[in-house]
Amino acid sequence: MRTGSCCTSLQSAPLGEDRATELAAVFKALGDPVRLRLLSMIAAAEAGVGVCVCELTPAFDLSQPTISHHLKLLRQAGLVDSERRGTWVYYWLVPETTDKLTALLSRPASEWARQHEEVASS
Amino acid sequence: MRTGSCCTSLQSAPLGEDRATELAAVFKALGDPVRLRLLSMIAAAEAGVGVCVCELTPAFDLSQPTISHHLKLLRQAGLVDSERRGTWVYYWLVPETTDKLTALLSRPASEWARQHEEVASS
DNA sequence: TGTCAATATAGAGGTATGTCGAAACAGGAG
DNA sequence: CTCCTGTTTCGACATACCTCTATATTGACA
């Protein structure tokens, strides 16, 4: 059984400096409760439709510029993208980015099974 | 086809404040290139064996206390655990924690397929 | 017991981050 | 054209974070 795709999965590689920096930037964007909630609200929308900022802002006890700032960080991290439609701005998920993280964090099935053996026998 | 486990997946929930805070803390721990590399080195070891700190420290151009500090943060985030064996301290991965993140970031297969349709048709 | 090697903790300094209010920008409506 | 609403940008402040040096702790060994 293969261990996964070409260039990912945590334990298959020592994870070079450059790639680590790149991935850490994305994780850093997720490392804030407000941004995580924003992302979940955006991800919960129909794919490709997008969520209006005017729906996101009132869900928090934060000023509107603060929400805008967090959305900007999510966009810079490549986790979401946005577009202006008339008066409002809509945000939607970029699943390719979350997929990269999933690929990194997921263990190959063989490793996963082995780990469960180890845990069970301890 | 089921959509996954009981309480996770980004788009299925608005992701309550408490859970967001909890998960954000783990992502924050991953939001540093040094810690990501440390985690990958630890994860690359045989499951249950653990990696000696004495192997991790020389891989970086950082002082020994700095590496120790990062390892502490990884441990506090629940990503790794450690144990002293004689003179040395060994760290190993806690796969349950990375699994939680994977579950959060992974979309249910049905959503995933729908997203690919959307992308393909745009 | 005393010494040495491996890690961890404490404290400090510089930088980044989260938040705000004020102001700028963009579109729609009168 | 002018006003109004939704959104972003700017400047500032408090706090958190990364890194260091110095020191403490832990265990092995003579």
mmCIF file of C-alpha atoms (C1' of nucleotides) in Angstrom:
data_model
loop_
_atom_site.group_PDB
_atom_site.id
_atom_site.type_symbol
_atom_site.label_atom_id
_atom_site.label_comp_id
_atom_site.label_asym_id
_atom_site.label_seq_id
_atom_site.Cartn_x
_atom_site.Cartn_y
_atom_site.Cartn_z
ATOM 1 C CA MET A 1 0.000 0.000 0.000
ATOM 2 C CA ARG A 2 1.304 3.405 -0.981
ATOM 3 C CA THR A 3 1.869 5.953 1.732
ATOM 4 C CA GLY A 4 -0.071 8.755 0.083
ATOM 5 C CA SER A 5 0.561 11.516 -2.414
ATOM 6 C CA CYS A 6 3.844 12.866 -3.630
ATOM 7 C CA CYS A 7 4.685 15.710 -1.296
ATOM 8 C CA THR A 8 2.622 15.669 1.811
ATOM 9 C CA SER A 9 1.818 13.794 5.034
ATOM 10 C CA LEU A 10 3.492 14.805 8.239
ATOM 11 C CA GLN A 11 5.576 11.783 8.997
ATOM 12 C CA SER A 12 6.769 10.903 5.537
ATOM 13 C CA ALA A 13 8.942 13.998 5.215
ATOM 14 C CA PRO A 14 11.232 16.049 7.456
ATOM 15 C CA LEU A 15 9.214 18.975 6.043
ATOM 16 C CA GLY A 16 11.757 21.421 4.636
ATOM 17 C CA GLU A 17 12.081 24.926 5.931
ATOM 18 C CA ASP A 18 10.339 26.605 3.012
ATOM 19 C CA ARG A 19 7.366 24.318 2.967
ATOM 20 C CA ALA A 20 7.063 24.532 6.737
ATOM 21 C CA THR A 21 6.970 28.315 6.545
ATOM 22 C CA GLU A 22 4.335 28.210 3.852
ATOM 23 C CA LEU A 23 2.094 25.783 5.705
ATOM 24 C CA ALA A 24 2.605 27.478 9.067
ATOM 25 C CA ALA A 25 1.218 30.685 7.598
ATOM 26 C CA VAL A 26 -2.035 28.896 6.806
ATOM 27 C CA PHE A 27 -2.236 27.277 10.221
ATOM 28 C CA LYS A 28 -1.543 30.634 11.826
ATOM 29 C CA ALA A 29 -4.562 32.039 10.034
ATOM 30 C CA LEU A 30 -6.636 29.271 11.615
ATOM 31 C CA GLY A 31 -5.132 29.916 15.029
ATOM 32 C CA ASP A 32 -7.732 32.432 16.129
ATOM 33 C CA PRO A 33 -11.230 31.585 17.373
ATOM 34 C CA VAL A 34 -12.841 34.422 15.462
ATOM 35 C CA ARG A 35 -11.242 33.421 12.175
ATOM 36 C CA LEU A 36 -12.114 29.783 12.745
ATOM 37 C CA ARG A 37 -15.747 30.686 13.292
ATOM 38 C CA LEU A 38 -15.719 32.963 10.271
ATOM 39 C CA LEU A 39 -14.291 30.181 8.167
ATOM 40 C CA SER A 40 -16.878 27.710 9.391
ATOM 41 C CA MET A 41 -19.680 30.122 8.573
ATOM 42 C CA ILE A 42 -18.235 30.680 5.116
ATOM 43 C CA ALA A 43 -17.663 26.974 4.567
ATOM 44 C CA ALA A 44 -21.205 26.186 5.633
ATOM 45 C CA ALA A 45 -22.609 28.089 2.672
ATOM 46 C CA GLU A 46 -23.447 26.429 -0.577
ATOM 47 C CA ALA A 47 -20.267 25.864 -2.548
ATOM 48 C CA GLY A 48 -19.630 28.732 -4.914
ATOM 49 C CA VAL A 49 -22.381 30.918 -3.556
ATOM 50 C CA GLY A 50 -20.504 32.851 -0.921
ATOM 51 C CA VAL A 51 -21.502 34.550 2.294
ATOM 52 C CA CYS A 52 -22.135 38.266 2.609
ATOM 53 C CA VAL A 53 -19.966 40.147 5.101
ATOM 54 C CA CYS A 54 -23.191 41.690 6.342
ATOM 55 C CA GLU A 55 -24.204 38.223 7.568
ATOM 56 C CA LEU A 56 -20.877 37.525 9.233
ATOM 57 C CA THR A 57 -20.340 40.737 11.162
ATOM 58 C CA PRO A 58 -23.420 40.658 13.446
ATOM 59 C CA ALA A 59 -22.479 37.182 14.682
ATOM 60 C CA PHE A 60 -19.623 38.631 16.717
ATOM 61 C CA ASP A 61 -19.229 41.166 19.498
ATOM 62 C CA LEU A 62 -16.523 42.887 17.527
ATOM 63 C CA SER A 63 -16.345 46.018 15.469
ATOM 64 C CA GLN A 64 -16.946 45.706 11.786
ATOM 65 C CA PRO A 65 -13.362 46.747 10.866
ATOM 66 C CA THR A 66 -12.050 43.958 13.065
ATOM 67 C CA ILE A 67 -14.099 41.378 11.188
ATOM 68 C CA SER A 68 -12.876 42.844 7.928
ATOM 69 C CA HIS A 69 -9.324 42.521 9.167
ATOM 70 C CA HIS A 70 -9.779 38.848 10.019
ATOM 71 C CA LEU A 71 -11.377 38.179 6.652
ATOM 72 C CA LYS A 72 -8.389 39.777 5.011
ATOM 73 C CA LEU A 73 -6.040 37.441 6.852
ATOM 74 C CA LEU A 74 -8.118 34.419 5.816
ATOM 75 C CA ARG A 75 -7.963 35.632 2.224
ATOM 76 C CA GLN A 76 -4.204 36.238 2.367
ATOM 77 C CA ALA A 77 -3.765 32.719 3.696
ATOM 78 C CA GLY A 78 -5.591 31.391 0.648
ATOM 79 C CA LEU A 79 -8.378 29.893 2.726
ATOM 80 C CA VAL A 80 -11.133 32.026 1.249
ATOM 81 C CA ASP A 81 -11.672 34.293 -1.712
ATOM 82 C CA SER A 82 -14.033 37.209 -2.130
ATOM 83 C CA GLU A 83 -15.859 39.253 -4.704
ATOM 84 C CA ARG A 84 -17.944 42.387 -4.683
ATOM 85 C CA ARG A 85 -21.490 41.966 -5.937
ATOM 86 C CA GLY A 86 -23.143 45.342 -5.996
ATOM 87 C CA THR A 87 -23.202 46.853 -2.561
ATOM 88 C CA TRP A 88 -22.081 43.728 -0.743
ATOM 89 C CA VAL A 89 -18.939 41.631 -0.632
ATOM 90 C CA TYR A 90 -19.199 37.846 -0.614
ATOM 91 C CA TYR A 91 -16.667 35.340 0.678
ATOM 92 C CA TRP A 92 -16.365 31.668 -0.160
ATOM 93 C CA LEU A 93 -14.107 28.788 0.784
ATOM 94 C CA VAL A 94 -11.082 27.734 -1.270
ATOM 95 C CA PRO A 95 -11.191 23.987 -0.668
ATOM 96 C CA GLU A 96 -7.806 23.380 -2.280
ATOM 97 C CA THR A 97 -6.152 25.070 0.671
ATOM 98 C CA THR A 98 -7.925 23.103 3.359
ATOM 99 C CA ASP A 99 -7.236 19.972 1.317
ATOM 100 C CA LYS A 100 -3.510 20.650 1.581
ATOM 101 C CA LEU A 101 -3.757 20.787 5.349
ATOM 102 C CA THR A 102 -5.833 17.648 5.466
ATOM 103 C CA ALA A 103 -3.268 15.856 3.345
ATOM 104 C CA LEU A 104 -0.516 16.972 5.671
ATOM 105 C CA LEU A 105 -2.300 15.910 8.850
ATOM 106 C CA SER A 106 -3.728 12.630 7.623
ATOM 107 C CA ARG A 107 -1.649 9.570 8.154
ATOM 108 C CA PRO A 108 -1.486 6.895 5.497
ATOM 109 C CA ALA A 109 -3.941 4.126 6.281
ATOM 110 C CA SER A 110 -1.171 1.642 7.024
ATOM 111 C CA GLU A 111 0.409 3.929 9.590
ATOM 112 C CA TRP A 112 -2.936 4.620 11.117
ATOM 113 C CA ALA A 113 -3.652 0.926 11.577
ATOM 114 C CA ARG A 114 -0.236 0.315 13.066
ATOM 115 C CA GLN A 115 -0.722 3.139 15.506
ATOM 116 C CA HIS A 116 -3.964 1.626 16.695
ATOM 117 C CA GLU A 117 -2.205 -1.653 17.348
ATOM 118 C CA GLU A 118 0.406 0.127 19.426
ATOM 119 C CA VAL A 119 -2.191 1.964 21.455
ATOM 120 C CA ALA A 120 -4.255 -1.153 22.015
ATOM 121 C CA SER A 121 -1.277 -3.162 23.245
ATOM 122 C CA SER A 122 -0.049 -0.574 25.726
ATOM 123 C CA MET B 1 -23.470 7.914 2.715
ATOM 124 C CA ARG B 2 -22.867 9.444 6.123
ATOM 125 C CA THR B 3 -21.351 12.863 6.388
ATOM 126 C CA GLY B 4 -18.666 11.949 8.898
ATOM 127 C CA SER B 5 -18.385 11.784 12.658
ATOM 128 C CA CYS B 6 -20.692 13.248 15.229
ATOM 129 C CA CYS B 7 -19.486 16.745 15.913
ATOM 130 C CA THR B 8 -17.019 17.960 13.397
ATOM 131 C CA SER B 9 -16.547 19.139 9.822
ATOM 132 C CA LEU B 10 -16.217 22.819 9.099
ATOM 133 C CA GLN B 11 -19.316 23.497 7.101
ATOM 134 C CA SER B 12 -21.779 21.352 8.991
ATOM 135 C CA ALA B 13 -21.693 23.521 12.101
ATOM 136 C CA PRO B 14 -21.505 27.228 12.907
ATOM 137 C CA LEU B 15 -18.704 26.089 15.246
ATOM 138 C CA GLY B 16 -19.596 27.427 18.675
ATOM 139 C CA GLU B 17 -17.380 29.833 20.513
ATOM 140 C CA ASP B 18 -15.993 27.321 22.980
ATOM 141 C CA ARG B 19 -15.138 24.709 20.414
ATOM 142 C CA ALA B 20 -13.618 27.354 18.158
ATOM 143 C CA THR B 21 -11.382 28.547 20.982
ATOM 144 C CA GLU B 22 -10.318 25.016 21.743
ATOM 145 C CA LEU B 23 -9.493 24.172 18.135
ATOM 146 C CA ALA B 24 -7.858 27.513 17.441
ATOM 147 C CA ALA B 25 -5.384 26.813 20.229
ATOM 148 C CA VAL B 26 -4.257 23.674 18.418
ATOM 149 C CA PHE B 27 -3.990 25.443 15.077
ATOM 150 C CA LYS B 28 -2.037 28.225 16.722
ATOM 151 C CA ALA B 29 0.476 25.662 17.918
ATOM 152 C CA LEU B 30 0.897 24.572 14.298
ATOM 153 C CA GLY B 31 1.233 28.165 13.142
ATOM 154 C CA ASP B 32 4.981 28.341 13.476
ATOM 155 C CA PRO B 33 7.492 26.889 11.025
ATOM 156 C CA VAL B 34 9.764 25.588 13.755
ATOM 157 C CA ARG B 35 6.952 23.780 15.524
ATOM 158 C CA LEU B 36 5.663 22.314 12.271
ATOM 159 C CA ARG B 37 9.096 20.940 11.490
ATOM 160 C CA LEU B 38 9.442 19.614 15.012
ATOM 161 C CA LEU B 39 6.076 17.922 14.718
ATOM 162 C CA SER B 40 6.959 16.381 11.375
ATOM 163 C CA MET B 41 10.201 15.033 12.778
ATOM 164 C CA ILE B 42 8.355 13.596 15.745
ATOM 165 C CA ALA B 43 5.587 12.190 13.570
ATOM 166 C CA ALA B 44 8.107 10.575 11.258
ATOM 167 C CA ALA B 45 9.323 8.306 14.022
ATOM 168 C CA GLU B 46 7.994 4.842 14.591
ATOM 169 C CA ALA B 47 4.654 5.083 16.349
ATOM 170 C CA GLY B 48 5.065 4.772 20.095
ATOM 171 C CA VAL B 49 8.836 4.923 20.009
ATOM 172 C CA GLY B 50 9.393 8.637 20.334
ATOM 173 C CA VAL B 51 12.151 10.972 19.284
ATOM 174 C CA CYS B 52 14.892 12.149 21.588
ATOM 175 C CA VAL B 53 15.156 15.897 22.103
ATOM 176 C CA CYS B 54 18.852 15.457 21.492
ATOM 177 C CA GLU B 55 17.990 14.576 17.898
ATOM 178 C CA LEU B 56 15.620 17.498 17.423
ATOM 179 C CA THR B 57 17.671 20.348 18.813
ATOM 180 C CA PRO B 58 20.667 20.187 16.460
ATOM 181 C CA ALA B 59 18.370 20.333 13.408
ATOM 182 C CA PHE B 60 17.705 24.028 14.042
ATOM 183 C CA ASP B 61 19.753 27.195 14.271
ATOM 184 C CA LEU B 62 18.078 28.000 17.551
ATOM 185 C CA SER B 63 19.106 27.799 21.142
ATOM 186 C CA GLN B 64 18.245 24.724 23.150
ATOM 187 C CA PRO B 65 15.794 26.585 25.419
ATOM 188 C CA THR B 66 13.932 27.838 22.384
ATOM 189 C CA ILE B 67 13.408 24.319 21.084
ATOM 190 C CA SER B 68 12.346 23.230 24.540
ATOM 191 C CA HIS B 69 9.849 26.082 24.589
ATOM 192 C CA HIS B 70 8.336 25.053 21.263
ATOM 193 C CA LEU B 71 8.094 21.449 22.378
ATOM 194 C CA LYS B 72 6.273 22.621 25.469
ATOM 195 C CA LEU B 73 3.723 24.457 23.344
ATOM 196 C CA LEU B 74 3.204 21.394 21.159
ATOM 197 C CA ARG B 75 2.659 19.330 24.293
ATOM 198 C CA GLN B 76 0.243 21.866 25.789
ATOM 199 C CA ALA B 77 -1.726 21.801 22.547
ATOM 200 C CA GLY B 78 -2.067 18.045 22.911
ATOM 201 C CA LEU B 79 -0.227 17.372 19.684
ATOM 202 C CA VAL B 80 2.608 15.460 21.298
ATOM 203 C CA ASP B 81 3.389 13.815 24.582
ATOM 204 C CA SER B 82 6.724 13.183 26.238
ATOM 205 C CA GLU B 83 8.464 10.972 28.734
ATOM 206 C CA ARG B 84 11.841 10.886 30.362
ATOM 207 C CA ARG B 85 13.832 7.743 29.739
ATOM 208 C CA GLY B 86 17.042 7.929 31.698
ATOM 209 C CA THR B 87 19.053 10.932 30.677
ATOM 210 C CA TRP B 88 16.971 11.759 27.642
ATOM 211 C CA VAL B 89 13.435 12.945 27.009
ATOM 212 C CA TYR B 90 11.421 11.443 24.190
ATOM 213 C CA TYR B 91 8.498 12.981 22.344
ATOM 214 C CA TRP B 92 5.856 11.199 20.296
ATOM 215 C CA LEU B 93 2.785 12.187 18.317
ATOM 216 C CA VAL B 94 -0.736 12.104 19.758
ATOM 217 C CA PRO B 95 -2.659 11.096 16.639
ATOM 218 C CA GLU B 96 -6.046 11.708 18.235
ATOM 219 C CA THR B 97 -5.362 15.427 18.159
ATOM 220 C CA THR B 98 -4.344 15.613 14.522
ATOM 221 C CA ASP B 99 -7.318 13.406 13.728
ATOM 222 C CA LYS B 100 -9.631 16.030 15.201
ATOM 223 C CA LEU B 101 -8.181 18.652 12.918
ATOM 224 C CA THR B 102 -8.432 16.372 9.921
ATOM 225 C CA ALA B 103 -12.072 15.689 10.715
ATOM 226 C CA LEU B 104 -12.736 19.396 10.951
ATOM 227 C CA LEU B 105 -11.034 20.267 7.689
ATOM 228 C CA SER B 106 -12.264 17.332 5.642
ATOM 229 C CA ARG B 107 -15.469 17.816 3.789
ATOM 230 C CA PRO B 108 -17.989 15.013 3.616
ATOM 231 C CA ALA B 109 -17.542 13.061 0.403
ATOM 232 C CA SER B 110 -20.845 14.286 -0.978
ATOM 233 C CA GLU B 111 -19.868 17.908 -0.464
ATOM 234 C CA TRP B 112 -16.492 17.256 -1.946
ATOM 235 C CA ALA B 113 -18.001 15.781 -5.086
ATOM 236 C CA ARG B 114 -20.435 18.659 -5.416
ATOM 237 C CA GLN B 115 -17.618 21.147 -5.066
ATOM 238 C CA HIS B 116 -15.742 19.500 -7.889
ATOM 239 C CA GLU B 117 -18.788 19.767 -10.098
ATOM 240 C CA GLU B 118 -19.029 23.465 -9.333
ATOM 241 C CA VAL B 119 -15.387 24.033 -10.098
ATOM 242 C CA ALA B 120 -15.529 22.031 -13.283
ATOM 243 C CA SER B 121 -18.570 23.867 -14.555
ATOM 244 C CA SER B 122 -17.256 27.344 -13.859
ATOM 245 C "C1'" DT C 1 28.328 12.665 47.672
ATOM 246 C "C1'" DG C 2 29.884 15.449 43.895
ATOM 247 C "C1'" DT C 3 30.177 16.302 39.082
ATOM 248 C "C1'" DC C 4 28.633 16.245 34.437
ATOM 249 C "C1'" DA C 5 25.292 16.120 30.593
ATOM 250 C "C1'" DA C 6 20.521 16.743 29.005
ATOM 251 C "C1'" DT C 7 16.174 19.483 29.566
ATOM 252 C "C1'" DA C 8 13.322 22.702 31.546
ATOM 253 C "C1'" DT C 9 12.206 27.183 33.636
ATOM 254 C "C1'" DA C 10 12.678 32.258 34.463
ATOM 255 C "C1'" DG C 11 13.165 36.806 32.955
ATOM 256 C "C1'" DA C 12 13.964 40.274 29.415
ATOM 257 C "C1'" DG C 13 13.792 42.545 24.905
ATOM 258 C "C1'" DG C 14 12.100 43.239 20.311
ATOM 259 C "C1'" DT C 15 8.433 42.237 17.094
ATOM 260 C "C1'" DA C 16 3.862 40.719 15.716
ATOM 261 C "C1'" DT C 17 -1.075 40.446 16.610
ATOM 262 C "C1'" DG C 18 -5.980 41.718 17.949
ATOM 263 C "C1'" DT C 19 -8.732 45.393 18.744
ATOM 264 C "C1'" DC C 20 -10.569 49.914 18.356
ATOM 265 C "C1'" DG C 21 -12.157 54.663 16.376
ATOM 266 C "C1'" DA C 22 -11.634 57.684 12.502
ATOM 267 C "C1'" DA C 23 -11.350 58.225 7.863
ATOM 268 C "C1'" DA C 24 -11.274 56.665 2.974
ATOM 269 C "C1'" DC C 25 -13.409 54.105 -0.787
ATOM 270 C "C1'" DA C 26 -17.196 52.099 -3.779
ATOM 271 C "C1'" DG C 27 -21.976 51.678 -5.467
ATOM 272 C "C1'" DG C 28 -26.829 52.619 -5.456
ATOM 273 C "C1'" DA C 29 -30.606 55.915 -4.995
ATOM 274 C "C1'" DG C 30 -32.605 60.160 -5.071
ATOM 275 C "C1'" DC D 1 -24.148 65.537 -8.398
ATOM 276 C "C1'" DT D 2 -24.834 64.452 -3.644
ATOM 277 C "C1'" DC D 3 -26.015 61.581 0.047
ATOM 278 C "C1'" DC D 4 -26.205 57.142 2.282
ATOM 279 C "C1'" DT D 5 -24.798 52.437 3.267
ATOM 280 C "C1'" DG D 6 -21.503 48.653 3.228
ATOM 281 C "C1'" DT D 7 -16.667 47.637 3.367
ATOM 282 C "C1'" DT D 8 -11.789 48.473 3.676
ATOM 283 C "C1'" DT D 9 -7.711 51.010 5.179
ATOM 284 C "C1'" DC D 10 -5.092 53.748 8.605
ATOM 285 C "C1'" DG D 11 -2.991 54.826 13.022
ATOM 286 C "C1'" DA D 12 -2.683 53.723 17.709
ATOM 287 C "C1'" DC D 13 -2.498 50.920 21.852
ATOM 288 C "C1'" DA D 14 -2.303 46.803 24.842
ATOM 289 C "C1'" DT D 15 -1.144 42.214 24.844
ATOM 290 C "C1'" DA D 16 0.965 38.003 23.221
ATOM 291 C "C1'" DC D 17 4.749 35.677 21.056
ATOM 292 C "C1'" DC D 18 9.636 34.288 19.706
ATOM 293 C "C1'" DT D 19 14.080 34.443 20.945
ATOM 294 C "C1'" DC D 20 17.893 34.914 23.850
ATOM 295 C "C1'" DT D 21 21.004 34.353 28.250
ATOM 296 C "C1'" DA D 22 21.228 32.767 32.805
ATOM 297 C "C1'" DT D 23 19.767 29.517 36.103
ATOM 298 C "C1'" DA D 24 17.439 25.422 37.973
ATOM 299 C "C1'" DT D 25 16.315 20.524 37.739
ATOM 300 C "C1'" DT D 26 16.891 15.787 36.800
ATOM 301 C "C1'" DG D 27 19.306 11.537 36.355
ATOM 302 C "C1'" DA D 28 23.739 8.894 35.458
ATOM 303 C "C1'" DC D 29 28.046 7.732 37.082
ATOM 304 C "C1'" DA D 30 32.404 7.813 39.598
#
